[in-house]
Coordinates of C-alpha atoms and ligand atoms in Angstrom, one line a residue:
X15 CA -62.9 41.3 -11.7
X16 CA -59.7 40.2 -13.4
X17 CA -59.8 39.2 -17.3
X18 CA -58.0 36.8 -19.1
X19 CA -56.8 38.9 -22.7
X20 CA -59.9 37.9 -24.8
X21 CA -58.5 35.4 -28.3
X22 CA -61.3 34.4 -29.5
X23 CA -65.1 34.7 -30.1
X24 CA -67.4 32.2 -31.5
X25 CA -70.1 33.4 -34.0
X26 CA -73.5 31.1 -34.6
X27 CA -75.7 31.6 -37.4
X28 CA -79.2 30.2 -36.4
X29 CA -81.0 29.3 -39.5
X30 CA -84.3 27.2 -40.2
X31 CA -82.7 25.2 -41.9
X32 CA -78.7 25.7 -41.1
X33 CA -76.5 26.1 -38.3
X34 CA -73.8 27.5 -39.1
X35 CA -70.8 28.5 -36.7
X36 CA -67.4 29.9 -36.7
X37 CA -64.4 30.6 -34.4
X38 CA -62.4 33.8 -35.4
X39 CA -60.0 36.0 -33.5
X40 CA -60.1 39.1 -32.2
X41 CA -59.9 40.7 -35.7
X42 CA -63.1 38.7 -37.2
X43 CA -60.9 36.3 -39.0
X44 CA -62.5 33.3 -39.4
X45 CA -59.6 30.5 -38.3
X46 CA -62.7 27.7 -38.6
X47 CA -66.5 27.2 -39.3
X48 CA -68.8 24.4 -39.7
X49 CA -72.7 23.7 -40.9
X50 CA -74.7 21.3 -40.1
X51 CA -78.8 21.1 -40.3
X52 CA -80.9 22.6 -37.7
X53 CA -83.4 19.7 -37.8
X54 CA -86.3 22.3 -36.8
X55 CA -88.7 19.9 -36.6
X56 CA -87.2 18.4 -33.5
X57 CA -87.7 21.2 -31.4
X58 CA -86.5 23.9 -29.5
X59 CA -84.9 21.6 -26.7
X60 CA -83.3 20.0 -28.8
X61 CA -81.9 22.5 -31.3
X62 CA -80.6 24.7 -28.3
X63 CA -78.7 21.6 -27.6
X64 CA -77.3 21.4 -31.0
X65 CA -76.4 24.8 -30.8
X66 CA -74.1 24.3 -27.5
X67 CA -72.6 21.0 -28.8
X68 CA -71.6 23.7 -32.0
X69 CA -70.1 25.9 -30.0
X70 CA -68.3 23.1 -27.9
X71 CA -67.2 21.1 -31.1
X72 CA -65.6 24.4 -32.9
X73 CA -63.8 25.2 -29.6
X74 CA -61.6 22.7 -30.0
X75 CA -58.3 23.6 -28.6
X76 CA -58.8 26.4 -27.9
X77 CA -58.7 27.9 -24.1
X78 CA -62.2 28.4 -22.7
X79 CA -60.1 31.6 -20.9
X80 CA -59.2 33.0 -23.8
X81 CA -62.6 32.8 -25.3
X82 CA -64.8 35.8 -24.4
X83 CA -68.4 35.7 -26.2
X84 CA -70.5 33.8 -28.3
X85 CA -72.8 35.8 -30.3
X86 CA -75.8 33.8 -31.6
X87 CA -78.2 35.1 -34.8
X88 CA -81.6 33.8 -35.2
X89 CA -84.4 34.5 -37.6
X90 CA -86.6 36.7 -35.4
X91 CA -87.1 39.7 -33.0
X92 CA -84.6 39.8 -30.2
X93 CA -85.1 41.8 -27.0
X94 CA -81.9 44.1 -26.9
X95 CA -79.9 42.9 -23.6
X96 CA -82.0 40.4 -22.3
X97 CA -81.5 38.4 -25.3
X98 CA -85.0 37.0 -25.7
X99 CA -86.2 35.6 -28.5
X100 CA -89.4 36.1 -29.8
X101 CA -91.8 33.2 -31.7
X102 CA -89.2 33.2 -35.0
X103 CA -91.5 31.4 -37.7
X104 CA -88.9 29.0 -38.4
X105 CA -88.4 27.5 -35.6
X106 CA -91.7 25.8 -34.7
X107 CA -92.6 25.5 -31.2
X108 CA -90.1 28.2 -29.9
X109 CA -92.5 31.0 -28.5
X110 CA -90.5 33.3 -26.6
X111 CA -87.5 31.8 -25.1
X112 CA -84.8 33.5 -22.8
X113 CA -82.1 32.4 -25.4
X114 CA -79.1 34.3 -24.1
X115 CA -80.0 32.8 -20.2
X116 CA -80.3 29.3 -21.2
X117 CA -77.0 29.4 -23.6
X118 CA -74.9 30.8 -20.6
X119 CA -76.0 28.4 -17.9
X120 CA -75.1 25.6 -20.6
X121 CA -71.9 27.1 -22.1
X122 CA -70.6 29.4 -18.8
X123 CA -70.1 32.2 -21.0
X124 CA -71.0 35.1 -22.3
X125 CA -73.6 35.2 -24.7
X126 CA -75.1 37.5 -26.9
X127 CA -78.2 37.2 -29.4
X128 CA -78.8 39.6 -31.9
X129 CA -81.7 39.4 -35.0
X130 CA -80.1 37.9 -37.9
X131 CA -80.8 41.3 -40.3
X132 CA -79.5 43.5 -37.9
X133 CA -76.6 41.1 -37.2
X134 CA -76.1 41.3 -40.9
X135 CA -75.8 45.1 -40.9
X136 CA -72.7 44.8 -38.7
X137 CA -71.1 42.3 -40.7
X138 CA -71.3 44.8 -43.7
X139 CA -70.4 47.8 -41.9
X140 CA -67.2 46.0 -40.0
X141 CA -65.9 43.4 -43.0
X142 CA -68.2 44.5 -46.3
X143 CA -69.7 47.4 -48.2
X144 CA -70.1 49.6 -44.8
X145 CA -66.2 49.4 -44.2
X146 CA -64.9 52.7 -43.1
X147 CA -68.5 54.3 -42.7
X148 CA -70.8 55.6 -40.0
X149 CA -73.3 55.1 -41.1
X150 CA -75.1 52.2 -43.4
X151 CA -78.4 50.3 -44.1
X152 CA -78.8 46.8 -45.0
X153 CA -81.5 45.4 -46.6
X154 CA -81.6 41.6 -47.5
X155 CA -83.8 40.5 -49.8
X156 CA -84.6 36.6 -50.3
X157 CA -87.6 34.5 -49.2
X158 CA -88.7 37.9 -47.0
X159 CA -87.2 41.3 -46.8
X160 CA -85.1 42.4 -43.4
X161 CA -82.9 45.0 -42.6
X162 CA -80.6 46.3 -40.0
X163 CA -79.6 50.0 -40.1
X164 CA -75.3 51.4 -38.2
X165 CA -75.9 55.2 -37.1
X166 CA -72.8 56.4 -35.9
X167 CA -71.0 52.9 -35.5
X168 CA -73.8 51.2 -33.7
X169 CA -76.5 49.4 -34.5
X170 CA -80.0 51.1 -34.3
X171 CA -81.8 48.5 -32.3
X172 CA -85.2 50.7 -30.8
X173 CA -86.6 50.7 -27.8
X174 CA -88.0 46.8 -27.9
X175 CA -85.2 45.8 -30.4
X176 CA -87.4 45.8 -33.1
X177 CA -86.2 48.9 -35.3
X178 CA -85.4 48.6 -39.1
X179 CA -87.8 46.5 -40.2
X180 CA -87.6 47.5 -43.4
X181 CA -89.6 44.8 -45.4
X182 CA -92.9 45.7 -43.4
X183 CA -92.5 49.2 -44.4
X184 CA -95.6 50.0 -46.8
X185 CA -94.9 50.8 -50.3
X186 CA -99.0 50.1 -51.2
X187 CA -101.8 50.5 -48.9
X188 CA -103.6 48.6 -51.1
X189 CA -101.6 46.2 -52.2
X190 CA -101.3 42.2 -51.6
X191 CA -101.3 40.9 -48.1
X192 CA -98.0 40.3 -46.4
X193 CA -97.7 37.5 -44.4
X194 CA -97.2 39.7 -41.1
X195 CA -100.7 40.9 -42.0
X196 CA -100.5 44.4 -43.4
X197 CA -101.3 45.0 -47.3
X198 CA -98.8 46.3 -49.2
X199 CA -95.1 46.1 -47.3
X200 CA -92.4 46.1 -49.0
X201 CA -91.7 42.3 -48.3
X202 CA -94.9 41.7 -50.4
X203 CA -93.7 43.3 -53.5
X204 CA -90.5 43.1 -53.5
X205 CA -89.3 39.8 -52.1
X206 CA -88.2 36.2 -54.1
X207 CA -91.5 35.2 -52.4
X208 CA -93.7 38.2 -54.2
X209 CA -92.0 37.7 -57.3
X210 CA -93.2 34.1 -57.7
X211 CA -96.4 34.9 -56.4
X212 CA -97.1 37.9 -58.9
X213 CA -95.8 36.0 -61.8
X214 CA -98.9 33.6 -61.1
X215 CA -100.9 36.2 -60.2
X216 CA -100.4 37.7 -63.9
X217 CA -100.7 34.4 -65.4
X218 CA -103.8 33.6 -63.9
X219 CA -105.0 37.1 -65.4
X220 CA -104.6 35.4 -69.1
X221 CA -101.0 36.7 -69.5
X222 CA -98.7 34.7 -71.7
X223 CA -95.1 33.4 -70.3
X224 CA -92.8 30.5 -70.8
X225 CA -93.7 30.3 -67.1
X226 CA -96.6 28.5 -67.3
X227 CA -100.3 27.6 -69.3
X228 CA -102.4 31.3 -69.9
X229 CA -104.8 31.0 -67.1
X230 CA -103.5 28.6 -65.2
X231 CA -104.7 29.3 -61.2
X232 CA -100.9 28.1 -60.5
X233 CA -100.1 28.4 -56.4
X234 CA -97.6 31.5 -56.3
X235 CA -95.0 29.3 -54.6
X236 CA -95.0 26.8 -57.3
X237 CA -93.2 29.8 -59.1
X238 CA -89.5 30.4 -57.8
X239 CA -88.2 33.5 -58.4
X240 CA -85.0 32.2 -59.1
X241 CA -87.3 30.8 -62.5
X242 CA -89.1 34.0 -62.6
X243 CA -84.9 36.1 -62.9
X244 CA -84.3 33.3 -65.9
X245 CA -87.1 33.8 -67.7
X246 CA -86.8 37.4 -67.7
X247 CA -83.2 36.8 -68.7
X248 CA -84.3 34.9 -72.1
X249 CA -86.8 37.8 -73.2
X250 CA -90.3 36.6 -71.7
X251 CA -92.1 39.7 -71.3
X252 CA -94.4 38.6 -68.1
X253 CA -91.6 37.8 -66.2
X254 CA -89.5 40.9 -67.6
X255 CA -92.4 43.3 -66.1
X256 CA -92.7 41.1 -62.9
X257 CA -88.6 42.4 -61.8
X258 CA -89.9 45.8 -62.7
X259 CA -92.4 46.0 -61.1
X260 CA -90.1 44.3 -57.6
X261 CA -86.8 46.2 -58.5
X262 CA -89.0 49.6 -58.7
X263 CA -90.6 48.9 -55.4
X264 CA -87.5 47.9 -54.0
X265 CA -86.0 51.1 -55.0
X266 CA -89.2 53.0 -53.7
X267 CA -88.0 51.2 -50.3
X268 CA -84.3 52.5 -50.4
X269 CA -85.6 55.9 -51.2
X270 CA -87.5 56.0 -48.0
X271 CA -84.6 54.6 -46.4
X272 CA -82.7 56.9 -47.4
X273 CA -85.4 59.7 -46.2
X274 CA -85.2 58.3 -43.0
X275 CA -81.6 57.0 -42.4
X276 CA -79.6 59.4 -44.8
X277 CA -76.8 56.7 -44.9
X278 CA -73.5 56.7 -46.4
X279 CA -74.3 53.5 -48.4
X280 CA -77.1 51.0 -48.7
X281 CA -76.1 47.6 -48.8
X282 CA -78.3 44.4 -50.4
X283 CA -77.9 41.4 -49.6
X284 CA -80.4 37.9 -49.4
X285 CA -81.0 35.4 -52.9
X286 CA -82.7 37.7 -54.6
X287 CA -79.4 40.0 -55.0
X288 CA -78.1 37.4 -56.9
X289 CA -80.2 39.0 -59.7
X290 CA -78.5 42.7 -59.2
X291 CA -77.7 43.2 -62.7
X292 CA -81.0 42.8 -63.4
X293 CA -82.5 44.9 -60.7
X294 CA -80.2 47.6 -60.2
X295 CA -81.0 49.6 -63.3
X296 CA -84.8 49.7 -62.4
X297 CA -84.0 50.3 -58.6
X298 CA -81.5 53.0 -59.4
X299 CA -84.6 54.6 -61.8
X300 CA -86.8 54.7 -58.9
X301 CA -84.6 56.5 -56.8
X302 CA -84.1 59.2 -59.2
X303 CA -88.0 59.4 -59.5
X304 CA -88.8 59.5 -56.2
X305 CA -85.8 60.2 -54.3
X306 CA -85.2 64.3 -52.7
X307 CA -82.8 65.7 -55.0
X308 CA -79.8 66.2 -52.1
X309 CA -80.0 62.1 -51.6
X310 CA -80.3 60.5 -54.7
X311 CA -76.8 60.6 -56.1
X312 CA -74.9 60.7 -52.7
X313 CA -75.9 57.4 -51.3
X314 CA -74.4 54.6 -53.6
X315 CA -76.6 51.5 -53.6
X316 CA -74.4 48.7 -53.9
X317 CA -74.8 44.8 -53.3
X318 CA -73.5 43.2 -50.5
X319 CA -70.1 41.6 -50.7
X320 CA -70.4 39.0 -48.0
X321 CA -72.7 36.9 -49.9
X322 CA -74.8 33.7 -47.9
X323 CA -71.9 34.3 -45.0
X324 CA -73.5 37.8 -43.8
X325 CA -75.5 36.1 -40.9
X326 CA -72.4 34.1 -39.4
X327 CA -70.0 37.2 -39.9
X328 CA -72.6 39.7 -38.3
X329 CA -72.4 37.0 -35.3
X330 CA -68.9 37.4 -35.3
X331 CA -69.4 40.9 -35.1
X332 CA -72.1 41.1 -32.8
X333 CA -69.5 39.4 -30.8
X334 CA -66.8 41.6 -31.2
X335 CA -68.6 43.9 -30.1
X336 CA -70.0 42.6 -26.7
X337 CA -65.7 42.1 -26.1
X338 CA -64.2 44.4 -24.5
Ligands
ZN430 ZN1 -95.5 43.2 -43.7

């Protein structure tokens, strides 16, 4: 079958609450994007609809023929391939939909559909951090922890496209629940969402903060972390042990990482990175605790350069990629 020189691609960044998409050429420059809301609520109809009009509307001029994939990332397990995608939490009523199928028949063209952590690793390892490497791991930290791990170029996507999951990794047997169920995983003590929650915890324990009344049975997501970085940033000593106590779990994280992965660099990413300065000492502690001697000072941990663009420019990547 004869080709037409591929251009373009189109890259769409499925979020809860944004949708985000971008035209770029053949090199991953980005020539335009645009965002508009998701609008969830109204459905998975409706926001696979949105999605196409995206795609349509950022097309513009340019020559369907020239145009070879759209790659589409979205905020949950993907079957590798198949491009299934499975019950993402932020998308209510979405169960497992054949994402990849239904985009083609609408937009007669290639599609592919990647999981937006692992979509993020190859934006880091093609246009960030990960340039010129083999191999990388990316770990984004915000509301919940997710990761994405290049070995040898490509991305590591397991047998059911669920590899990498690094935030359910567990640092604690013990520890608080995570909301996938487990106790203890690293998205439970080291995420924004953690954070707030064990600054309340602490507080309801009689500790003293600016954050809030001793005792006070405050809901952990009345606390931000974002609050939780700025009180720690103006002295308070609660909310100075509450980043400790995520930035050394965070770094117990990397160091398994790095056990596993033995990368070239680890990349961070997600809101909570916004608060590196902050973090980095404490993670960088832990990995010299707990890290095997040979690892520790090889593998930089550094944070992510792309900041909140990482999920549209893995898209971009992801279809790169599927052009050939
Ligand atoms: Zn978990």
């Amino acid at each position: 079958m004869h080709h037409e020189p591929a251009t373009h691609v189109v890259g769409v960044d499925l979020g809860g609450t944004r949708l985000r998409t971008a035209l770029a050429d053949r090199a991953g420059k980005v020539i335009r994007q645009n965002a508009v809301p998701t609008q969830a609520e109204e459905g998975r109809d409706a926001v696979i609809a949105r999605v196409a009009g995206e795609v349509r509307g950022i097309l513009g001029t340019v020559a369907i023929a020239g145009l070879r994939t759209v790659a589409v990332a979205v905020p949950a397990p993907v079957a590798p391939v198949k491009g299934i995608v499975f019950h993402p939490p932020n998308l209510p009523g979405w169960g497992e939909v054949p994402l990849k199928a239904i985009l083609e028949e609408e937009l007669r063209l290639p599609v592919a559909v990647g999981n937006d952590a692992n979509v993020a690793a190859l934006a880091e390892h093609q246009f960030g951090a990960g340039r010129g490497h083999s191999n990388l791991v990316y770990v984004t930290v915000s509301t919940g922890i997710g990761g994405g791990v290049i070995e040898a170029g490509r991305l590591l996507l397991g047998s059911h496209g669920g590899a990498a999951e690094i935030g359910h990794m567990t640092i604690d047997m013990n520890g608080p629940r995570c909301p996938c169920g487990n106790h203890g995983c690293l998205e439970a003590m080291a995420s924004g969402t953690s954070i707030g929650r064990e600054a309340a915890r602490r507080l309801a324990a009689g500790a003293r903060s600016i954050l809030g009344a001793s005792g006070d049975a405050a809901p952990a997501e009345l606390i931000a972390a974002e609050a939780v970085f700025r009180a720690a940033e103006s002295g308070d000593a609660l909310a100075k042990d509450v980043v400790e106590w995520a930035a050394y779990n965070l770094g117990v994280g990397l160091t398994n990482a790095m056990h596993l992965y033995d990368p070239d660099v680890i990349a961070v990413g997600g809101g909570v990175s916004n608060a590196w300065d902050m973090l980095y000492p404490t993670i960088r502690r832990a990995i010299e605790e707990r890290a095997m001697p040979s690892y520790a000072h090889r593998i930089p941990v550094v944070r992510s350069q792309l900041g909140d663009s990482v999920g549209l420019l893995g898209a971009v990547a992801l279809a790169l990629m599927e052009t050939t």
